Short mmCIF file of C-alpha atoms in Angstrom, two decimals:
data_model
loop_
_atom_site.label_atom_id
_atom_site.label_comp_id
_atom_site.label_asym_id
_atom_site.label_seq_id
_atom_site.Cartn_x
_atom_site.Cartn_y
_atom_site.Cartn_z
CA THR A 12 0.16 -0.01 -0.06
CA GLU A 13 0.92 3.83 -0.55
CA LYS A 14 1.87 6.06 2.30
CA PRO A 15 0.99 9.77 2.25
CA GLY A 16 4.42 11.81 2.10
CA MET A 17 4.67 12.53 6.07
CA LEU A 18 4.32 8.91 6.85
CA LEU A 19 7.26 7.80 4.29
CA LEU A 20 9.05 10.44 6.06
CA ALA A 21 8.51 9.33 9.57
CA ASP A 22 9.69 5.84 8.38
CA HIS A 23 12.91 7.16 7.02
CA PRO A 24 16.00 6.26 8.85
CA GLU A 25 17.45 9.83 8.21
CA CYS A 26 14.43 11.90 9.17
CA TYR A 27 13.49 12.89 12.65
CA PHE A 28 10.40 14.80 14.22
CA LEU A 29 11.11 16.87 17.03
CA MET A 30 8.18 18.42 19.28
CA HIS A 31 7.74 19.67 22.71
CA ARG A 32 4.40 19.68 24.29
CA VAL A 33 2.79 21.29 26.96
CA ASP A 34 -0.04 19.56 29.25
CA GLY A 35 -0.20 16.93 26.20
CA LYS A 36 -0.41 19.65 23.09
CA MET A 37 2.28 19.85 21.07
CA VAL A 38 3.36 23.79 20.88
CA ALA A 39 6.35 23.34 18.85
CA GLY A 40 8.12 21.17 16.31
CA MET A 41 10.56 20.41 13.40
CA LEU A 42 11.59 18.11 11.26
CA LEU A 43 15.50 17.22 10.78
CA TYR A 44 16.76 15.37 7.66
CA CYS A 45 20.25 14.28 7.87
CA LYS A 46 21.98 13.08 4.59
CA ASN A 47 25.33 13.60 3.11
CA GLY A 48 26.91 15.36 6.23
CA ASN A 49 24.29 17.94 6.22
CA ALA A 50 21.60 18.56 8.57
CA GLY A 51 18.77 19.88 6.67
CA ILE A 52 16.01 21.60 9.05
CA HIS A 53 12.51 22.12 8.15
CA GLU A 54 9.06 23.08 8.94
CA VAL A 55 10.09 25.08 12.26
CA GLY A 56 7.29 26.25 14.13
CA THR A 57 6.01 27.57 17.57
CA LEU A 58 2.62 28.20 18.51
CA GLU A 59 2.43 32.25 19.14
CA ALA A 60 1.35 31.51 22.69
CA TYR A 61 4.47 29.77 23.53
CA ARG A 62 7.25 32.26 21.38
CA GLY A 63 9.82 34.08 23.43
CA LYS A 64 10.12 31.26 25.91
CA GLY A 65 13.14 29.40 24.65
CA ILE A 66 11.50 26.45 23.00
CA ALA A 67 12.33 26.59 19.50
CA LYS A 68 15.96 27.05 20.40
CA ALA A 69 15.93 24.00 23.01
CA LEU A 70 14.62 21.93 19.80
CA LEU A 71 17.44 23.28 17.61
CA LEU A 72 20.35 22.64 19.88
CA HIS A 73 18.51 19.05 20.28
CA ALA A 74 18.27 18.57 16.41
CA LEU A 75 22.29 19.73 15.78
CA SER A 76 22.80 17.20 18.78
CA ILE A 77 21.52 14.71 16.68
CA ALA A 78 22.97 15.93 13.42
CA LYS A 79 26.35 15.99 15.00
CA LYS A 80 25.51 12.17 16.32
CA GLN A 81 24.98 11.37 12.57
CA GLY A 82 28.14 12.70 11.24
CA CYS A 83 27.01 16.37 9.47
CA THR A 84 29.09 18.85 9.36
CA CYS A 85 26.72 21.48 8.22
CA ALA A 86 23.02 22.62 8.88
CA THR A 87 20.73 24.61 6.54
CA LEU A 88 17.35 25.90 7.22
CA GLN A 89 14.96 28.17 5.57
CA ALA A 90 13.64 31.09 7.62
CA SER A 91 11.06 33.70 8.27
CA PRO A 92 11.49 36.82 10.13
CA VAL A 93 9.90 35.41 13.11
CA GLY A 94 12.99 33.01 13.39
CA VAL A 95 15.69 34.86 12.25
CA PRO A 96 16.73 35.89 15.95
CA VAL A 97 16.68 32.34 16.95
CA TYR A 98 18.62 31.16 14.20
CA GLU A 99 21.28 33.86 14.47
CA SER A 100 21.81 33.17 18.15
CA LEU A 101 22.70 29.76 17.51
CA GLY A 102 25.40 31.07 14.62
CA PHE A 103 23.40 30.23 11.61
CA GLU A 104 24.15 33.21 9.10
CA ASP A 105 22.16 34.55 6.18
CA VAL A 106 23.66 33.11 2.69
CA GLY A 107 20.78 34.14 0.38
CA THR A 108 16.94 34.41 -0.32
CA VAL A 109 14.58 32.15 -1.63
CA ASN A 110 11.33 33.43 -3.85
CA THR A 111 8.07 31.63 -2.84
CA TRP A 112 5.37 31.61 -5.22
CA LEU A 113 2.12 31.23 -4.65
CA ILE A 114 -1.12 30.58 -6.67
CA LEU A 115 -4.46 31.66 -5.23
CA PRO A 116 -7.78 30.99 -6.36
CA PRO A 117 -9.60 33.25 -8.62
CA GLY A 118 -10.45 36.00 -6.56
CA VAL A 119 -8.48 35.64 -3.32
CA VAL A 120 -5.95 38.36 -2.82
CA LEU A 121 -3.31 38.70 -0.04
#
């Protein structure tokens, strides 16, 4: 049987889902994918009410620790403006810009 994409990732030996829960509720999470010496960090997010409490930073430190144990010597991620201070505090450097493209249904305006 075919599995949805996220389930395929969940079963992949180089992929890690990290999350932080408060009272059983997931309030922050991220995906770590280790391949060829690179730690790709994806989908970092913290619910707005829990931002500024060091949760994302703790998850990132844990992810980087896992990556190091897996032999990664480089870590990459894409950041929103909200995450930039956290990433910079951990030593990440801005090396360029990624363009994001979006198709909206007719009549929908951002």
